[in-house]
CSV table of C-alpha atoms in Angstrom, one decimal:
chain,number,residue,atom,x,y,z
A,1,MET,CA,14.2,18.9,-6.2
A,2,VAL,CA,11.7,18.3,-8.9
A,3,ILE,CA,11.0,14.8,-10.2
A,4,THR,CA,10.3,14.9,-14.0
A,5,GLN,CA,11.2,11.4,-15.1
A,6,ARG,CA,8.8,8.5,-15.3
A,7,ARG,CA,9.8,4.9,-15.8
A,8,LYS,CA,7.7,2.0,-17.1
A,9,LEU,CA,6.9,-0.5,-14.4
A,10,GLY,CA,7.6,-3.8,-16.2
A,11,ARG,CA,4.9,-4.5,-18.8
A,12,SER,CA,2.1,-3.2,-16.6
A,13,GLY,CA,1.5,0.0,-18.5
A,14,LEU,CA,2.1,2.0,-15.3
A,15,GLU,CA,4.6,4.8,-15.3
A,16,VAL,CA,6.2,5.7,-12.0
A,17,SER,CA,8.6,8.2,-10.7
A,18,PRO,CA,12.1,6.8,-10.1
A,19,ILE,CA,11.7,7.5,-6.4
A,20,SER,CA,9.0,5.7,-4.5
A,21,PHE,CA,7.8,7.2,-1.2
A,22,GLY,CA,7.8,4.5,1.6
A,23,GLY,CA,4.7,4.9,3.7
A,24,ASN,CA,5.8,2.7,6.6
A,25,VAL,CA,6.4,5.8,8.7
A,26,PHE,CA,2.7,6.8,8.6
A,27,GLY,CA,1.2,6.1,12.0
A,28,TRP,CA,4.6,5.1,13.4
A,29,THR,CA,7.1,7.9,13.4
A,30,ILE,CA,4.9,10.6,11.9
A,31,ASP,CA,1.3,11.5,12.6
A,32,GLU,CA,-1.5,12.0,10.1
A,33,ASN,CA,-1.0,15.8,9.7
A,34,SER,CA,2.7,15.4,9.1
A,35,SER,CA,2.0,12.5,6.7
A,36,PHE,CA,-0.4,14.7,4.7
A,37,GLU,CA,2.2,17.5,4.5
A,38,ILE,CA,4.9,15.1,3.3
A,39,LEU,CA,2.6,13.5,0.7
A,40,ASP,CA,1.6,17.0,-0.5
A,41,CYS,CA,5.3,17.9,-1.0
A,42,PHE,CA,6.1,14.6,-2.7
A,43,ILE,CA,3.3,15.1,-5.3
A,44,ALA,CA,4.2,18.8,-5.7
A,45,ALA,CA,7.8,17.7,-6.5
A,46,GLY,CA,6.5,15.3,-9.2
A,47,GLY,CA,6.5,12.0,-7.3
A,48,ASN,CA,3.7,9.6,-8.0
A,49,PHE,CA,4.8,6.2,-6.6
A,50,ILE,CA,3.7,5.4,-3.0
A,51,ASP,CA,4.5,2.1,-1.2
A,52,THR,CA,2.7,0.8,1.8
A,53,ALA,CA,1.6,-2.5,3.4
A,54,ASP,CA,-1.3,-3.9,5.4
A,55,VAL,CA,1.0,-4.6,8.3
A,56,TYR,CA,2.4,-1.0,8.6
A,57,SER,CA,2.6,-0.1,11.6
A,58,LYS,CA,1.4,-3.1,13.6
A,59,TRP,CA,4.7,-3.2,15.6
A,60,VAL,CA,3.9,0.0,17.4
A,61,ARG,CA,2.2,-0.4,20.8
A,62,GLY,CA,-1.5,0.2,20.5
A,63,ASN,CA,-1.5,-0.3,16.7
A,64,ILE,CA,-3.2,-3.2,14.9
A,65,GLY,CA,-1.8,-2.8,11.4
A,66,GLY,CA,-3.3,-0.9,8.5
A,67,GLU,CA,-2.4,2.5,10.0
A,68,SER,CA,-0.3,3.5,7.0
A,69,GLU,CA,-3.0,2.5,4.5
A,70,THR,CA,-5.6,4.3,6.5
A,71,ILE,CA,-3.7,7.6,6.6
A,72,LEU,CA,-2.9,7.3,2.9
A,73,GLY,CA,-6.6,6.6,2.2
A,74,LYS,CA,-7.7,9.7,4.1
A,75,TRP,CA,-5.2,11.7,2.2
A,76,LEU,CA,-6.3,10.3,-1.2
A,77,LYS,CA,-9.9,11.1,-0.4
A,78,GLN,CA,-9.3,14.5,1.0
A,79,ARG,CA,-6.9,15.7,-1.7
A,80,GLY,CA,-8.5,13.9,-4.7
A,81,HIS,CA,-5.1,12.6,-6.0
A,82,ARG,CA,-6.1,8.9,-6.6
A,83,ASP,CA,-5.7,9.2,-10.4
A,84,GLN,CA,-2.3,10.9,-10.0
A,85,VAL,CA,-0.6,8.3,-7.9
A,86,VAL,CA,0.5,4.7,-8.2
A,87,ILE,CA,-0.2,2.8,-5.0
A,88,ALA,CA,1.8,-0.3,-4.1
A,89,THR,CA,0.8,-2.3,-1.1
A,90,LYS,CA,1.6,-5.7,0.3
A,91,VAL,CA,0.1,-8.8,1.9
A,92,GLY,CA,1.4,-11.8,3.9
A,93,ASN,CA,2.6,-10.7,7.3
A,94,ASP,CA,0.9,-11.6,10.5
A,95,MET,CA,-2.1,-9.3,11.0
A,96,GLY,CA,-3.2,-10.9,14.3
A,97,VAL,CA,-6.8,-12.0,14.2
A,98,LYS,CA,-7.0,-11.1,10.5
A,99,GLY,CA,-4.5,-13.9,9.7
A,100,LYS,CA,-1.3,-14.1,7.7
A,101,GLY,CA,0.2,-15.8,4.7
A,102,LEU,CA,-0.5,-16.1,1.0
A,103,SER,CA,-3.4,-18.5,0.9
A,104,ARG,CA,-6.2,-17.6,-1.6
A,105,LYS,CA,-8.7,-17.0,1.3
A,106,HIS,CA,-6.3,-14.7,3.2
A,107,ILE,CA,-5.3,-12.7,0.1
A,108,GLN,CA,-9.0,-12.2,-0.9
A,109,GLN,CA,-9.9,-10.9,2.5
A,110,ALA,CA,-6.7,-8.8,2.9
A,111,VAL,CA,-7.2,-7.1,-0.5
A,112,GLU,CA,-10.7,-6.1,0.5
A,113,ASP,CA,-9.4,-4.8,3.9
A,114,SER,CA,-6.7,-2.8,2.1
A,115,LEU,CA,-9.1,-1.3,-0.4
A,116,GLN,CA,-11.3,-0.2,2.4
A,117,ARG,CA,-8.5,1.4,4.3
A,118,LEU,CA,-7.1,3.1,1.2
A,119,GLN,CA,-10.6,4.3,0.3
A,120,THR,CA,-10.2,3.2,-3.3
A,121,ASP,CA,-11.6,0.6,-5.7
A,122,TYR,CA,-8.3,-0.6,-7.1
A,123,ILE,CA,-4.6,-1.2,-6.1
A,124,ASP,CA,-2.0,-0.6,-8.8
A,125,LEU,CA,0.6,-3.0,-7.5
A,126,TYR,CA,-0.2,-5.8,-5.0
A,127,GLN,CA,2.8,-7.7,-3.7
A,128,SER,CA,3.6,-10.6,-1.4
A,129,HIS,CA,5.5,-9.2,1.5
A,130,ILE,CA,6.9,-12.5,2.7
A,131,ASP,CA,7.3,-16.1,1.6
A,132,ASP,CA,4.6,-18.6,2.8
A,133,GLU,CA,5.9,-22.1,2.8
A,134,SER,CA,2.5,-23.5,4.0
A,135,THR,CA,0.7,-22.3,0.8
A,136,PRO,CA,1.5,-23.8,-2.6
A,137,LEU,CA,2.9,-21.1,-4.9
A,138,GLU,CA,0.3,-22.0,-7.5
A,139,GLU,CA,-2.5,-21.2,-5.1
A,140,THR,CA,-1.1,-17.8,-4.4
A,141,LEU,CA,-0.5,-17.0,-8.1
A,142,GLU,CA,-3.9,-18.2,-9.1
A,143,THR,CA,-5.8,-16.0,-6.6
A,144,THR,CA,-8.3,-13.7,-8.1
A,145,GLN,CA,-10.7,-11.3,-6.4
A,146,ASN,CA,-14.3,-12.5,-6.4
């Protein structure tokens, strides 16, 4: 299968393949080498939209979260594909000592942590992964990076 279509992502100016690759399996059910192989095949087939989250794959015994972003970041750096892909990642779930939720303070720290793991200086699509009833929606929406 070859993916030739692109679709506009809202009014963002981003154009994405109609299929997004879900990176929650990186560091969970597949190791780094297999992840690289799958990502290489996805790009070769014309895909460009990759989804991950800071919490992937914290639920695995011995993992702390961020494993998926870390593997994806290593692949991006090694393959040099950053300008060819649209990266979506998420914030909000419980990251243990790193915190949880959608407060301004947590989002600002979480985005820095994700950028470091992804080995990039920008994230194309940053999403809330869960609702946070303890943080006013206005605070979440007004959050900017320092």
